[in-house]
Short mmCIF file of C-alpha atoms and ligand atoms in Angstrom, two decimals:
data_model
loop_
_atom_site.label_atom_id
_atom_site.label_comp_id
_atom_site.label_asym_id
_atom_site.label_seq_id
_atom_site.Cartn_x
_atom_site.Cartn_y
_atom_site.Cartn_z
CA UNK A 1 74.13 82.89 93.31
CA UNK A 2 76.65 80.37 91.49
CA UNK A 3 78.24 80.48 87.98
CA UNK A 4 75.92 77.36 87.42
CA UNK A 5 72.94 79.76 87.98
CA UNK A 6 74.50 81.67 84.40
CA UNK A 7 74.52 78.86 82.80
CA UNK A 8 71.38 78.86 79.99
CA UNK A 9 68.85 76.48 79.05
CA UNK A 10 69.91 74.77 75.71
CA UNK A 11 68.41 76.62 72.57
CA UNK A 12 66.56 76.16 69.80
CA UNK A 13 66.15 77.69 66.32
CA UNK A 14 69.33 79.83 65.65
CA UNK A 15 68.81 83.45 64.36
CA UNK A 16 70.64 83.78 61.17
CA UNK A 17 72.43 87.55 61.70
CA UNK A 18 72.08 90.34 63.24
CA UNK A 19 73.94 93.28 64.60
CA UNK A 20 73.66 95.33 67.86
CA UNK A 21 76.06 97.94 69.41
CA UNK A 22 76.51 99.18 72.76
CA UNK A 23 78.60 101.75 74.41
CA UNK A 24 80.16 101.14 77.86
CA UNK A 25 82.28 103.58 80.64
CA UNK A 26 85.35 103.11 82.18
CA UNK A 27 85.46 103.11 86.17
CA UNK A 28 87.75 104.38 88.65
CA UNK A 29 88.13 102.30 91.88
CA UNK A 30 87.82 103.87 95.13
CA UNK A 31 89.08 101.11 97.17
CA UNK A 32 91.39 99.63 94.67
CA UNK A 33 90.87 95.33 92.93
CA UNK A 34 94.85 94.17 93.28
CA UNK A 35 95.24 90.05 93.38
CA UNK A 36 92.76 87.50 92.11
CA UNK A 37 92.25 84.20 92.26
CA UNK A 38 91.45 81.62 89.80
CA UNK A 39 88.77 82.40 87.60
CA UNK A 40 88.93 86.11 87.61
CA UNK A 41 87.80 85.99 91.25
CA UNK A 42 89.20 89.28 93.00
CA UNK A 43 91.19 88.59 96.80
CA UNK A 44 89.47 91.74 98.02
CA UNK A 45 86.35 93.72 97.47
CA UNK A 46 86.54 97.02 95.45
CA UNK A 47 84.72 100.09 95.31
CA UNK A 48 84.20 102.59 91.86
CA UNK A 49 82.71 105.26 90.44
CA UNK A 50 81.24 104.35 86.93
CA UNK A 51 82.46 107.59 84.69
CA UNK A 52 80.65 109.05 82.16
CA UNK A 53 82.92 110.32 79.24
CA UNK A 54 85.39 107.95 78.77
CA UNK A 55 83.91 105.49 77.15
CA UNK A 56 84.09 102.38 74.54
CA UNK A 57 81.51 102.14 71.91
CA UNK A 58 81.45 98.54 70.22
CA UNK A 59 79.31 96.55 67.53
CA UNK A 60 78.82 93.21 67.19
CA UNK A 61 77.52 91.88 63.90
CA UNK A 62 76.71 88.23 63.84
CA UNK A 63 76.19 85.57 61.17
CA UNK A 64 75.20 82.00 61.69
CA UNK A 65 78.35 79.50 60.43
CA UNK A 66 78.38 76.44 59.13
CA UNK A 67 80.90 74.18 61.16
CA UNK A 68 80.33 75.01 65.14
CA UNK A 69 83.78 73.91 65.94
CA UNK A 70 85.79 76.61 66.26
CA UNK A 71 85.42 80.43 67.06
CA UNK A 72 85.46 82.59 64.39
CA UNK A 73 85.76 86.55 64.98
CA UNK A 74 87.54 89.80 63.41
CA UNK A 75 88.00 92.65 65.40
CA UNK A 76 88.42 96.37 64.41
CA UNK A 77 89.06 99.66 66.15
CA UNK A 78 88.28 102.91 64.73
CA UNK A 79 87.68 101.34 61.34
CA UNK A 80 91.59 99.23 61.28
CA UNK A 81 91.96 95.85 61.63
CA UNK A 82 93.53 94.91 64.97
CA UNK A 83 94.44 91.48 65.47
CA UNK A 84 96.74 92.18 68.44
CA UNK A 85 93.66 91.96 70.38
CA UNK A 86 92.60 88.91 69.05
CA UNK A 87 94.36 86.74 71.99
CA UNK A 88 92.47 88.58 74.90
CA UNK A 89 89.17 88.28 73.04
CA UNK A 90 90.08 84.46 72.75
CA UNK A 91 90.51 83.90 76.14
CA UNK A 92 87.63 85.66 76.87
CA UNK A 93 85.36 83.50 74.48
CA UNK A 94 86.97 80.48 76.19
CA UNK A 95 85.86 81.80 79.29
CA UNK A 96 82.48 82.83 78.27
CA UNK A 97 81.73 80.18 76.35
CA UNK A 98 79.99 77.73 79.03
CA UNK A 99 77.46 80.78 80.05
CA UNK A 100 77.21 81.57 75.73
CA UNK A 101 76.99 78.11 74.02
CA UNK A 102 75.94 79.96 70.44
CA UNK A 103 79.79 81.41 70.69
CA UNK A 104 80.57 78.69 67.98
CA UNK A 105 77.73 78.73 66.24
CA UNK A 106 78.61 82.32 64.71
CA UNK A 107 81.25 84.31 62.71
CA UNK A 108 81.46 87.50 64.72
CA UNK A 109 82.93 91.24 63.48
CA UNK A 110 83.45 93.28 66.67
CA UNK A 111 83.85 96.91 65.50
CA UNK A 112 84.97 99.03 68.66
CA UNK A 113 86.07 102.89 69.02
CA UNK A 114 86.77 104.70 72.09
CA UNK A 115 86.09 108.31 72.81
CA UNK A 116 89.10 108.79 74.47
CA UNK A 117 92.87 108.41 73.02
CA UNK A 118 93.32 104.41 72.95
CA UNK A 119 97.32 104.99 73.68
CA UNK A 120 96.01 107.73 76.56
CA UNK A 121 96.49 104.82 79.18
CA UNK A 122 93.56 105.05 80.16
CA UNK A 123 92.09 101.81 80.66
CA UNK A 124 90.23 100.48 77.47
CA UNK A 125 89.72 97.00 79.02
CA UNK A 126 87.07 97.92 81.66
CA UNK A 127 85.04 99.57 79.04
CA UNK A 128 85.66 97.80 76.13
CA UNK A 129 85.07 94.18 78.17
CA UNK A 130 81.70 95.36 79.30
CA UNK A 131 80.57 96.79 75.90
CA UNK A 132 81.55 93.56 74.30
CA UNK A 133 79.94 91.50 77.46
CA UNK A 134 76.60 93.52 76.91
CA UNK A 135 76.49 93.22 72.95
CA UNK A 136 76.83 89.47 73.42
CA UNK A 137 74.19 89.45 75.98
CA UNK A 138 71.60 91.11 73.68
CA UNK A 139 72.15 88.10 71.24
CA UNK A 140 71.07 85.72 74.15
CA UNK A 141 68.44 87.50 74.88
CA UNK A 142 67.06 86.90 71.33
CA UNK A 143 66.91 83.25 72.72
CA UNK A 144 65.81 83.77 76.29
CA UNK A 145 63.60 86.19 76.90
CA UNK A 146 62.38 85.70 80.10
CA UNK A 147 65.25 87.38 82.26
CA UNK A 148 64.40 89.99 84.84
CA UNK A 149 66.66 93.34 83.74
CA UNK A 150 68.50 92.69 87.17
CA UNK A 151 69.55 88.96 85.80
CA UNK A 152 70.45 90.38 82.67
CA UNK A 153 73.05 93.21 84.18
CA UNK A 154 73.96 90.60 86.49
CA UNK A 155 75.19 88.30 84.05
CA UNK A 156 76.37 91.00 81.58
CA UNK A 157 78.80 92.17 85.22
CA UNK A 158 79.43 88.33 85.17
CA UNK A 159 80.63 88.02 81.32
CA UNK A 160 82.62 91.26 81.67
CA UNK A 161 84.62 89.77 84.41
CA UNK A 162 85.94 87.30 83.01
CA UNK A 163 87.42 89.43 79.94
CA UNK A 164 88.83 92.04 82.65
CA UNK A 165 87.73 92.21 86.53
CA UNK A 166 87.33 95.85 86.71
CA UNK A 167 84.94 95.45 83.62
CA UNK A 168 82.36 94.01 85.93
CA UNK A 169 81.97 97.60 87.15
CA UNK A 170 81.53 99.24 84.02
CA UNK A 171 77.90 97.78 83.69
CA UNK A 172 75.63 100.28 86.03
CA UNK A 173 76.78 103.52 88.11
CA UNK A 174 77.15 105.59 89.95
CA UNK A 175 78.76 103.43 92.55
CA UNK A 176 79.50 99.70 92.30
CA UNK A 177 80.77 97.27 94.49
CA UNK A 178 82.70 94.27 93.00
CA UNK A 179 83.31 91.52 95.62
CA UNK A 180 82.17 89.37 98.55
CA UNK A 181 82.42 91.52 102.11
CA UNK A 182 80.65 91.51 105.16
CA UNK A 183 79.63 95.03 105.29
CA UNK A 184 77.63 95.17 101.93
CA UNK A 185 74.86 93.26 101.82
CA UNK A 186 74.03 90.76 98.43
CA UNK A 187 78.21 91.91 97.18
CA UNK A 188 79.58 89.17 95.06
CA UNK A 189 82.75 88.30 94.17
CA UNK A 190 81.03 87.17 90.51
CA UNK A 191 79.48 90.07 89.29
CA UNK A 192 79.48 93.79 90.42
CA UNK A 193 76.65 95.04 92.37
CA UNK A 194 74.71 98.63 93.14
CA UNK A 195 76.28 100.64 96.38
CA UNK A 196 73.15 99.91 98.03
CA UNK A 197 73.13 102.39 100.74
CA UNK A 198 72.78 106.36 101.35
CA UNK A 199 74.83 108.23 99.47
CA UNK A 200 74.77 111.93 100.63
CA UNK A 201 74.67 114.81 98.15
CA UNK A 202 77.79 116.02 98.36
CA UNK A 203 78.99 112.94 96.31
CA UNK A 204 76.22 113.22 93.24
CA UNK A 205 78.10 114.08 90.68
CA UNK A 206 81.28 114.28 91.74
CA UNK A 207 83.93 115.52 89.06
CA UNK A 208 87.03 113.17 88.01
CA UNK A 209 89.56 115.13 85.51
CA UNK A 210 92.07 112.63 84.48
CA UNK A 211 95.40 114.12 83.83
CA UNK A 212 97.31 112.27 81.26
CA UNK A 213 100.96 112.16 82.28
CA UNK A 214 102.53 109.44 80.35
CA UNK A 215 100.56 108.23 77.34
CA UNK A 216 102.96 105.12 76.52
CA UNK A 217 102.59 101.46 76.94
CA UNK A 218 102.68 100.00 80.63
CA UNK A 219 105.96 98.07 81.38
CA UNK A 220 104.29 95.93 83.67
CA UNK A 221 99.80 95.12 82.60
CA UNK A 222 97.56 94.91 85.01
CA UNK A 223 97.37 91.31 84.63
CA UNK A 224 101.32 90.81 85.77
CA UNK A 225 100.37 93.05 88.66
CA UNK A 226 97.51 91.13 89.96
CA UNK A 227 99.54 87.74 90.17
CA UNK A 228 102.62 89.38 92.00
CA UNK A 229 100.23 89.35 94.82
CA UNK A 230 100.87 85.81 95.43
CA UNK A 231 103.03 85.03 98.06
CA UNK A 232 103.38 88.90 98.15
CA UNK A 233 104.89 89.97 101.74
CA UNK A 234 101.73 92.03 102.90
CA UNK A 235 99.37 90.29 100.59
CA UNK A 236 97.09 89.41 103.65
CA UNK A 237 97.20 92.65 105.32
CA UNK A 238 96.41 94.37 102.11
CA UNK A 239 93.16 92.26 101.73
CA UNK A 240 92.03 93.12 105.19
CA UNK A 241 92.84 96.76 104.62
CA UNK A 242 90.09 96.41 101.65
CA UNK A 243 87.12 94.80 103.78
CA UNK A 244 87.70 97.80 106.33
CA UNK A 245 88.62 100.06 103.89
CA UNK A 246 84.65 99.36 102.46
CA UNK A 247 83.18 98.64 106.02
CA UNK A 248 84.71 102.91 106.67
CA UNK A 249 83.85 104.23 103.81
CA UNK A 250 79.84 103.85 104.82
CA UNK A 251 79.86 106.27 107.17
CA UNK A 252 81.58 108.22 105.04
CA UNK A 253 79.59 108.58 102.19
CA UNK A 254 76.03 108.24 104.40
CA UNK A 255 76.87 111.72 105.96
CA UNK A 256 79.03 113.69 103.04
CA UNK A 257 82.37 113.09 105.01
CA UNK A 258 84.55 114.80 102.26
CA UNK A 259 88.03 114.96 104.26
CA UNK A 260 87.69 111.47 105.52
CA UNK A 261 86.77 110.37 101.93
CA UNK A 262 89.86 111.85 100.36
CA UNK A 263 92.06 110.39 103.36
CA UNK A 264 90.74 107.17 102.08
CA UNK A 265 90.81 107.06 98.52
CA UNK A 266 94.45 108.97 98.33
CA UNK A 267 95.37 105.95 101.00
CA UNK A 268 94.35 103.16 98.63
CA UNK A 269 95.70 104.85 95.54
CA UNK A 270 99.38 104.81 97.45
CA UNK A 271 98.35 101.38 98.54
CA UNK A 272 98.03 100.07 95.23
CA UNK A 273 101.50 101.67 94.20
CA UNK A 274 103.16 100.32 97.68
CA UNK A 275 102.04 96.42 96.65
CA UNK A 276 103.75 97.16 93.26
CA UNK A 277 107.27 98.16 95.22
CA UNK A 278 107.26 95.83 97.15
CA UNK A 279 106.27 92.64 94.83
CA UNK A 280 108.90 90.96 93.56
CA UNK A 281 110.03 91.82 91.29
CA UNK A 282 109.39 95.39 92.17
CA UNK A 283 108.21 97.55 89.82
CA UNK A 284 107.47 101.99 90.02
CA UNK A 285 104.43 103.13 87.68
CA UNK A 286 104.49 106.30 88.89
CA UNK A 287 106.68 108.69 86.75
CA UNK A 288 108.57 111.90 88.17
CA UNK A 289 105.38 114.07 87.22
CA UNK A 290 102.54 111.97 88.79
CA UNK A 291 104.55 113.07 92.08
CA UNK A 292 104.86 116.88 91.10
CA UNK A 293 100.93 116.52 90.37
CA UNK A 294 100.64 114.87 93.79
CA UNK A 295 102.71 117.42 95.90
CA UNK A 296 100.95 120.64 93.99
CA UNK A 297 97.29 118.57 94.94
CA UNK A 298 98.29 118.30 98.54
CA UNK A 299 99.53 122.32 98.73
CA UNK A 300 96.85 123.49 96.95
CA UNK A 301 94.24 121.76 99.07
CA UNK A 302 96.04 123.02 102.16
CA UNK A 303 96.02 126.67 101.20
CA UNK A 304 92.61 126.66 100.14
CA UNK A 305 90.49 124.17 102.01
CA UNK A 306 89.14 122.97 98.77
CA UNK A 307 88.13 119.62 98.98
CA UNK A 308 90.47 118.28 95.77
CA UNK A 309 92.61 114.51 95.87
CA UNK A 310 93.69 112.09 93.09
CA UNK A 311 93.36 108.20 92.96
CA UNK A 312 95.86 106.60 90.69
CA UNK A 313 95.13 103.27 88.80
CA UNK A 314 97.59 100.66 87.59
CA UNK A 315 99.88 103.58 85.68
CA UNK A 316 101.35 107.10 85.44
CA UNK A 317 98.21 109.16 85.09
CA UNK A 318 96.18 111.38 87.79
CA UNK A 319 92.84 111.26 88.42
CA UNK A 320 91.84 114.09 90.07
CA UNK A 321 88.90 114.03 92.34
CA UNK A 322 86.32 116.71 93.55
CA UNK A 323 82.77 117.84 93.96
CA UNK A 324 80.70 119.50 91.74
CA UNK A 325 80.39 122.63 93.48
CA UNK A 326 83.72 123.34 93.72
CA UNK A 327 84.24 123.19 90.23
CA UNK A 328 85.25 126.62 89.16
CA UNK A 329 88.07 127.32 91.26
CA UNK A 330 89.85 123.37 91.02
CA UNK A 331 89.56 123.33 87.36
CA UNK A 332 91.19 126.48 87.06
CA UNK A 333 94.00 125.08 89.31
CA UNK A 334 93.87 122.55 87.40
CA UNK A 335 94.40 124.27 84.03
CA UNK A 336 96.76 127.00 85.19
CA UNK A 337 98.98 124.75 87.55
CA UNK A 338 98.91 120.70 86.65
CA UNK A 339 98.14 120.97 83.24
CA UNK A 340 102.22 121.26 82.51
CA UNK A 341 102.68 118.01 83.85
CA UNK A 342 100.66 116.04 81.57
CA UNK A 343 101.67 114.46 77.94
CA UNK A 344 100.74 117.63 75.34
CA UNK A 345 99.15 119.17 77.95
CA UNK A 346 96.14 116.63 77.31
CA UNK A 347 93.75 116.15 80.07
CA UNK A 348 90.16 114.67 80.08
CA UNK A 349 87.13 116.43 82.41
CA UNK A 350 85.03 113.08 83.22
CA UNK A 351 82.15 113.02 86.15
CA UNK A 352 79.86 110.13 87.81
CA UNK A 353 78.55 108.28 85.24
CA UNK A 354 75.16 105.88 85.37
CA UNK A 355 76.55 102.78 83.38
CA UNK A 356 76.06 101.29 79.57
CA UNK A 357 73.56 102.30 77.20
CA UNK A 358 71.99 100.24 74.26
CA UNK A 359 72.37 102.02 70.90
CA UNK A 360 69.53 101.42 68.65
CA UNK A 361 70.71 102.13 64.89
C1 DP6 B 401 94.57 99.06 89.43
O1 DP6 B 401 90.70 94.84 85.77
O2 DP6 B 401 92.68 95.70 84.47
O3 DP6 B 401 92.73 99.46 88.00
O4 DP6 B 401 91.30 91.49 85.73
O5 DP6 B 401 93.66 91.33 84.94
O6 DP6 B 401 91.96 92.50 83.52
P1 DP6 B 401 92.41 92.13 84.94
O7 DP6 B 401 92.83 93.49 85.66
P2 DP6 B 401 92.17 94.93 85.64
O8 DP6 B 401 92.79 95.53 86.98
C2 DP6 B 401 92.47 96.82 87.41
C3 DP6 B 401 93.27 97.18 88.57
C4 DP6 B 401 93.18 98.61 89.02
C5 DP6 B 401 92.29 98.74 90.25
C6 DP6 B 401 90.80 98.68 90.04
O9 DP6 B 401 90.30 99.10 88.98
O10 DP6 B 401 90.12 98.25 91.00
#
């Protein structure tokens, strides 16, 4: 597929308002998106589990407008007025627009709440880019009716790209692979697709409690991050590490290989941390605690042959990884030992999660 093949017939008959709401899950990457290209295309594949809890719950109430030259939207969180993130819903319209053409054509009040702490720095974008991606796609579909479901989450993977990459994985769960590589077949670097292979038991519902270490704003976003991989010193090792990164994690998940899994995934979290020291400039988002959590993880797991790691994302915060059967005993070394580290002791008990669901009102 192409971005022309997103691109809509020309339509007819504009609905005069309406209103639709949709709430979307965040995503933590396995094998880690750092670097893109033009166009929100990603340099190397990723991997993530869709979550469940953390989540962004928007809705989008539309009214036709008179003059169609100009876009015309208010946006809202938790009931307040937020036009600091007017600019990245801008961009995003600009971006959209082509795939959208009735973006002009409305007045638009995007009312959004997450139902986790929005300074928790925790990612809002994935969610809230894929809620806001799927509300506008249920106003095209009043329009074109004829898309297959699969089209439809395609596109809405598509939309939510271009507002934030890691969106496009927020769409469907429980695994999702974002980006063109030999070893999955139909993966796209335009849209995120279903893990289409075996996926052995021991990772169904596997348990992600995300220990909140430093709740404050990033010095460095995501965005800075991505484009310090240019002319980066290991930028082209780093990509390759992702394709076999992917092509090794097969096996691993076909047959339930938990201690090559965690080798893995705590490998591409210090990856993704190891690009970001060694960009220039350099820059540490890892604070003293994320390493105490890290160090107590790796001892723990030692002593008990529990089958407990973390992944990291672009900031301070732990997520800590297990399966579901082993629960009881890593939550409550959890709770008694890593708790301490974290911001007012908050921490948030997420799982594997399926992807977005439609709220009907
Ligand atoms: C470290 O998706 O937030 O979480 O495309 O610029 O919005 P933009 O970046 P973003 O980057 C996420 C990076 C990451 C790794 C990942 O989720 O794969």
């Amino acid at each position: 597929m192409t971005e022309q093949d997103f691109i809509p017939e020309k339509y007819s008959n504009l609905i005069e308002s309406g209103s639709v709401t949709w709430e979307s899950p965040s995503n933590i990457a396995l094998v880690k998106y750092w670097g893109k290209k033009k166009h929100q295309i990603p340099e190397n594949p990723s991997i993530s589990f869709t979550l469940n809890e953390c989540k962004t719950i928007t809705t989008l109430t539309y009214s036709k407008k008179e003059s169609n030259d100009y876009f015309s939207f208010e946006v809202f969180l938790e009931g307040k007025k937020k036009d600091d993130f007017k600019p990245k819903i801008q961009t995003f319209f600009e971006r959209v627009e082509p795939y959208l053409p009735f973006l002009r054509d409305y007045h638009f009040k995007i009312e959004t709440k997450n139902t986790f702490p929005h300074s928790s720095g925790i990612a809002s974008s994935a969610s809230g880019m894929s809620a806001l991606a799927l509300c506008l796609m249920s106003v095209e579909k009043l329009y074109n009716t004829g898309n297959t479901e699969e089209f439809s989450n395609q596109k809405a993977s598509f939309l939510a790209r271009l507002g934030s990459g890691s969106a496009c994985r927020s769409i469907e769960g429980d695994l999702i692979v974002w980006g063109k590589t030999d070893s999955i077949e139909n993966s796209s670097d335009l849209f995120g697709v279903k893990y289409p292979y075996k996926v052995h038991e021991n990772f169904k519902n596997y348990q992600d409690t995300i220990l909140l270490v430093d709740k404050g704003e990033k010095q460095v976003s995501s965005t800075v991050g991505h484009n310090l991989m240019h002319n980066h010193p290991f930028a082209e090792q780093r990509f390759a590490q992702a394709h076999n990164n992917l092509n090794t994690l097969k096996p691993i998940l076909e047959t339930g290989d938990l201690k090559n899994f965690i080798a893995l995934v705590e490998s591409e979290a210090l990856t993704l941390h190891a690009m970001m020291m060694t960009s220039m400039p350099y820059f540490i988002l890892m604070k003293p605690n994320t390493l105490e959590i890290i160090n107590k993880i790796w001892r723990f797991r030692q002593e008990t042959g529990l089958h407990i790691s973390f992944t990291l994302d672009a900031g301070a915060n732990v997520h800590v990884l297990y399966p579901k059967k082993e629960t009881r005993q890593i939550l409550e070394f959890i709770k008694n030992e890593l708790v301490v580290y974290c911001q007012n002791e908050q921490y948030i008990c997420d799982q594997i999660g399926f992807g977005a669901n439609q709220i009907n009102e």
